[in-house]
XYZ file of C-alpha atoms in Angstrom:
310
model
C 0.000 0.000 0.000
C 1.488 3.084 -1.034
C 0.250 6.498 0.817
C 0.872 10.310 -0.681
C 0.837 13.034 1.507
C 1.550 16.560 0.410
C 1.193 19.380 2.891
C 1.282 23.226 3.191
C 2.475 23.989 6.912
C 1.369 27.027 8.736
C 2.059 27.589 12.212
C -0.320 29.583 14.370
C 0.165 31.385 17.533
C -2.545 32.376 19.744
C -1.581 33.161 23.637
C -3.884 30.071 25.067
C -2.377 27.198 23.216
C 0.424 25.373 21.807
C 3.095 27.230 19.975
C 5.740 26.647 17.744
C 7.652 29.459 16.993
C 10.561 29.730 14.367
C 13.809 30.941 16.703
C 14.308 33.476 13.524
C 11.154 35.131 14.446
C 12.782 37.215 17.885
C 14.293 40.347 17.246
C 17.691 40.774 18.365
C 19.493 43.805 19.340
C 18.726 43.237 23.104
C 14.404 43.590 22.399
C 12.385 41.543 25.260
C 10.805 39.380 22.910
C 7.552 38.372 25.268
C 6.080 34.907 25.455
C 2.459 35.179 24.794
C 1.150 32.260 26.815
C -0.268 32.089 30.222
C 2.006 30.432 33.169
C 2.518 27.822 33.822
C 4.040 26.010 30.863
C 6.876 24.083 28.977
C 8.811 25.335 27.017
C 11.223 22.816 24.332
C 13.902 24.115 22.191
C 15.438 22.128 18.885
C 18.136 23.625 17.452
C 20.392 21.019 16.211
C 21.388 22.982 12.789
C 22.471 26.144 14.690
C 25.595 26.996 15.676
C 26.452 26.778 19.710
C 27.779 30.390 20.023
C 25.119 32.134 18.352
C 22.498 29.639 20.949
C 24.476 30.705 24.019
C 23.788 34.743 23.384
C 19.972 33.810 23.302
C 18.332 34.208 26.762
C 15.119 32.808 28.355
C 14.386 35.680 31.225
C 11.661 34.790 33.594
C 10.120 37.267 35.875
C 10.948 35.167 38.899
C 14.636 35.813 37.874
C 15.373 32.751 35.997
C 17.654 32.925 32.458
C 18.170 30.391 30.690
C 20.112 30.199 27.375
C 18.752 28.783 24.316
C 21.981 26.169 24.279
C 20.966 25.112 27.872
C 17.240 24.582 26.808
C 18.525 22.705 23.421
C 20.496 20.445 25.947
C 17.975 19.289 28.195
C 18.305 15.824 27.232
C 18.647 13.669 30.442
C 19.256 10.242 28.493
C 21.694 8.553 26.535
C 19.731 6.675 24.235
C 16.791 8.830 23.149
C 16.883 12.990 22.798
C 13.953 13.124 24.726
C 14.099 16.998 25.809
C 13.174 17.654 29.424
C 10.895 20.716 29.884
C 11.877 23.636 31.436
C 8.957 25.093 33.291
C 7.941 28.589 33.713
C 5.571 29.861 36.350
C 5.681 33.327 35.638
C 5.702 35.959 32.764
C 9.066 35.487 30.398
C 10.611 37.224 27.596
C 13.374 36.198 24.883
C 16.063 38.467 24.160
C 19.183 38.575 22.412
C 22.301 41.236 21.399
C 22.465 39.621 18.568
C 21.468 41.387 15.308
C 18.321 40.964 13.389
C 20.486 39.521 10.345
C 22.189 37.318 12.763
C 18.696 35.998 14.022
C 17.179 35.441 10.675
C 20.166 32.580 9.630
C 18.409 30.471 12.502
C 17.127 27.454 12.044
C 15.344 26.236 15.294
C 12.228 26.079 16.358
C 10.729 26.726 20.175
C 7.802 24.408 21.488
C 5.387 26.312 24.360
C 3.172 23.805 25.525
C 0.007 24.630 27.250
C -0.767 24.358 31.327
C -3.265 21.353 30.627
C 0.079 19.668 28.596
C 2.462 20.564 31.580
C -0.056 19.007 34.102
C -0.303 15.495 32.268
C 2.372 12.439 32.555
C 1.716 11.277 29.190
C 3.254 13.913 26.830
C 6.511 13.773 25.705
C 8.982 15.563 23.357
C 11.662 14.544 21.117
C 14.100 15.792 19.297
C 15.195 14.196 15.929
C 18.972 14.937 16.274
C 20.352 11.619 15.630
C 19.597 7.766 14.968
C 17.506 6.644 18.441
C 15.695 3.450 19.334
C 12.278 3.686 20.345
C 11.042 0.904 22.547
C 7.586 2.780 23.740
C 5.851 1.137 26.789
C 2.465 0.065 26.972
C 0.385 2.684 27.975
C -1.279 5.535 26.009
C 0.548 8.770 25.129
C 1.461 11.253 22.875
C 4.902 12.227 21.489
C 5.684 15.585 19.451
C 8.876 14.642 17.498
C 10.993 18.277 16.674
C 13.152 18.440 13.474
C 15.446 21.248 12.857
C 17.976 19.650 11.060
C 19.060 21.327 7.449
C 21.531 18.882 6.602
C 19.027 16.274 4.934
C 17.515 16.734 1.460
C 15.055 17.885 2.074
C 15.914 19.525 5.232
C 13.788 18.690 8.252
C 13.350 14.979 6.936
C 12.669 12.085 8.954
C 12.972 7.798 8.394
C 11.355 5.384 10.551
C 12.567 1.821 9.909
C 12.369 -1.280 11.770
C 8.525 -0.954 12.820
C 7.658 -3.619 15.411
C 3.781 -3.534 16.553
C 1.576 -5.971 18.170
C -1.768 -6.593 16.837
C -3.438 -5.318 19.988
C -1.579 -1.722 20.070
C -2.612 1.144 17.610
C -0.778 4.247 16.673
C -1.472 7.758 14.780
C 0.570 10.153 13.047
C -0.218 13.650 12.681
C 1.126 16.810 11.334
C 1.967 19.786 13.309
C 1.964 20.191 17.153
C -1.112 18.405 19.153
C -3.726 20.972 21.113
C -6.038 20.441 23.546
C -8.532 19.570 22.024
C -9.326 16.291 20.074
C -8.319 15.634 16.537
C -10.726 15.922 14.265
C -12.007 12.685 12.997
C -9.646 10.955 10.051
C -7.137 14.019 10.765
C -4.249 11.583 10.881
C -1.593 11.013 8.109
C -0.450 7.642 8.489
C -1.899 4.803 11.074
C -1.988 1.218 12.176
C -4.376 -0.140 12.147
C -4.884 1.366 8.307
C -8.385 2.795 7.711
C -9.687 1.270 4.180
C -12.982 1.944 2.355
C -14.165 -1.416 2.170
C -12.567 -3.400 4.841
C -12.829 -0.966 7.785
C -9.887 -0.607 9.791
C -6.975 -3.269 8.849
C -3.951 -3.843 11.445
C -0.998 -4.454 9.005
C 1.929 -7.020 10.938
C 4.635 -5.156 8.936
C 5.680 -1.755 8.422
C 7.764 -0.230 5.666
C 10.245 1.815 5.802
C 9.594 5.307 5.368
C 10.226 9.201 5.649
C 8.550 12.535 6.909
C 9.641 16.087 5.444
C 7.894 17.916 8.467
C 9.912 20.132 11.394
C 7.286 18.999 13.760
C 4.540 15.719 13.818
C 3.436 13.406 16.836
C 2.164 10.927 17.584
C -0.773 9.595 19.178
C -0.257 5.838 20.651
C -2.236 3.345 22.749
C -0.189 -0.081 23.299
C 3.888 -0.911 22.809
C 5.656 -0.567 20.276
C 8.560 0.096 18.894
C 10.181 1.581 15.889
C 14.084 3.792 14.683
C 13.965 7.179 14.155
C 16.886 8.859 12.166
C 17.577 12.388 10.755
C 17.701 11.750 7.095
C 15.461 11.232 4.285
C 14.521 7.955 2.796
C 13.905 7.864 -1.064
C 10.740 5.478 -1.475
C 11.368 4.972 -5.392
C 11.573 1.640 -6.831
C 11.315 0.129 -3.523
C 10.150 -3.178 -2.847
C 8.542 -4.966 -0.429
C 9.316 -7.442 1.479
C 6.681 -9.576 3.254
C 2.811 -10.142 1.534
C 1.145 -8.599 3.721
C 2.108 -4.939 4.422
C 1.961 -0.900 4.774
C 3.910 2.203 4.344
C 3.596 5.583 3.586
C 4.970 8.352 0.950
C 4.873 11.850 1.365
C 5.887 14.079 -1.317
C 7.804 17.079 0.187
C 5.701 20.672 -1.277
C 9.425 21.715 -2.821
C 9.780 18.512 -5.114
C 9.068 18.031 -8.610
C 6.416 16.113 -9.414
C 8.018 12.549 -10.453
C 6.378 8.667 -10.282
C 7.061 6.712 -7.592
C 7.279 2.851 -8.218
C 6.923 0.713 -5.473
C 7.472 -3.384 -6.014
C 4.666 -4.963 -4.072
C 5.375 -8.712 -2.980
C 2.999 -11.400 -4.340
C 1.986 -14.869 -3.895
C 0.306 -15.612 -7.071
C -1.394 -18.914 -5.314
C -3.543 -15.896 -3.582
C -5.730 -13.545 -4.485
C -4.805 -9.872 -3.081
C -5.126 -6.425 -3.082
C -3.398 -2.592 -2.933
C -4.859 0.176 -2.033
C -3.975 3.543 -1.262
C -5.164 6.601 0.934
C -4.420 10.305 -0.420
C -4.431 13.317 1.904
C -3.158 16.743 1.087
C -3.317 19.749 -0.594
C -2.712 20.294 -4.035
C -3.026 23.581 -6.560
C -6.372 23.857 -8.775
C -7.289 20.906 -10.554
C -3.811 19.328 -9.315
C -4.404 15.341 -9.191
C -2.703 12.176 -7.689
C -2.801 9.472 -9.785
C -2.299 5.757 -8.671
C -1.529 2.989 -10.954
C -1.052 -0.688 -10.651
C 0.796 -2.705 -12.596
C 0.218 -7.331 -12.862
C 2.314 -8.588 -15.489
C 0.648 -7.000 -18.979
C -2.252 -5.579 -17.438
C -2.362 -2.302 -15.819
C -5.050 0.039 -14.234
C -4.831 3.279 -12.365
C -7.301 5.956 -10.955
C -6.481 9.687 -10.714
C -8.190 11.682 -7.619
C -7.826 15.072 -6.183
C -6.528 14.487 -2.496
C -8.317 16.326 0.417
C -7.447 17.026 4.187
């Protein structure tokens, strides 16, 4: 099964929820940059593409007389395995300034995370930053887990590949774009999943995974169950691809500054069965734009062009 996903990002920031907030945004020249969110909250910093200097003249300045550089909140990573980023909490009103100049701040690359009180208050949120190959081995409980990607050194930049999948049948997972709220996704919201929602099966647990990439700075995940799965900063070209057991999922996303190209992917067959491929198209697309899907058994071939929606 071979999923396309094309998106158009835009971040919003209103002073009651989540933010996400591009580190070139702040002025510089020593401005108090406020943060427009009421206390108490997290805040998360991912900065892996920037250089350490320039992150240590950036300053986190709470009212109750804590400072905090941006290269100390990029740090906060308690564990050796995983880049899990601890929060740093505020309780009180904050600001973000700099001496740097505005030129200086508009070469960054990073990306601050303000998380909401409700967020803060809950044990089953978690942030990570994709700044190198980690291991996930998630327990079995149900949380969610915003994944931050600020690296520029993958084509495209901000990609991520998630490779050797391992899910139990009973344990269910969702992938969305963007930063969660608090408020509940709306229904079929999600990018990728499994179990795989189909027209005329319902929803389908798949055993295997393929490998695959995301070209976002920020998605999460919503999870109920263990599982586990590799996470690494670089991007994964899908193309002419094949797979490897009969029954199985994946997932494509076509980055919004790529060409338009086919994408061929080799599906595994038992030809003593009967079997089928699907795919699901989300996205956005231009007027009249179209995704076209095509399948290809020995000399025949059919295909069906559709224009994607959210």
């Amino acid at each position: 099964m071979k999923l396309i996903f094309l998106v158009l990002p835009t971040l919003f920031n209103c002073i009651y929820a989540q933010q996400l907030v591009d580190l070139k945004s702040f002025l510089g020249g020593n401005v108090k940059n406020p943060i427009n969110a009421h206390a108490p909250y997290d805040v998360f910093v991912s900065a892996t593409s920037d250089d350490a200097d320039i992150l240590n003249k950036i300053h986190l300045i709470t009212e109750d007389k804590q400072n905090q550089t941006f290269m100390d909140l990029k740090n906060r990573k308690p564990f050796l395995t995983t880049s899990q980023i601890q929060p740093f909490s505020v309780q009180t009103l904050a600001y973000v300034t700099t001496n740097l100049t505005n030129e200086q701040i508009r070469r960054l690359t990073g990306m601050i995370y303000i998380s909401t009180t409700k967020q803060l208050q809950v044990n089953n949120f978690h942030v990570i930053d994709i700044d190198k190959t980690q291991s996930l081995d998630l327990p079995n409980e149900n949380q969610t887990i915003l994944f931050l990607n600020s690296y520029m050194g993958s084509t495209p930049f901000k990609s991520s590949t998630i490779s050797s999948w391992a899910q139990p049948s009973n344990a269910s997972i969702y992938f969305y774009n963007g930063i969660p709220t608090d408020e509940p996704e709306k229904e079929d919201s999600f990018i990728f999943s499994n179990p795989v929602s189909t027209a005329d099966f319902g929803n389908v647990f798949f055993p295997n995974v393929e490998k695959f990439s995301l070209s976002l700075g920020a998605f999460y995940i919503k999870y109920y169950g263990a599982l586990t799965f590799q996470i690494t900063p670089e991007y994964y070209d899908a193309n002419d691809a094949s797979t490897q057991p009969f029954t199985t999922t994946g997932f494509y996303m076509k980055p919004v500054n790529q060409s338009d190209e086919t994408i061929r992917i080799n599906t595994a067959r038992d030809p003593a069965y009967s079997g089928n491929v699907g795919a699901n198209i989300v996205g956005s697309l231009s007027k009249d734009g179209q995704v076209t899907v095509g399948e290809h058994e020995g000399l025949s071939f059919s295909q069906k062009s559709i224009t994607p929606t959210n």
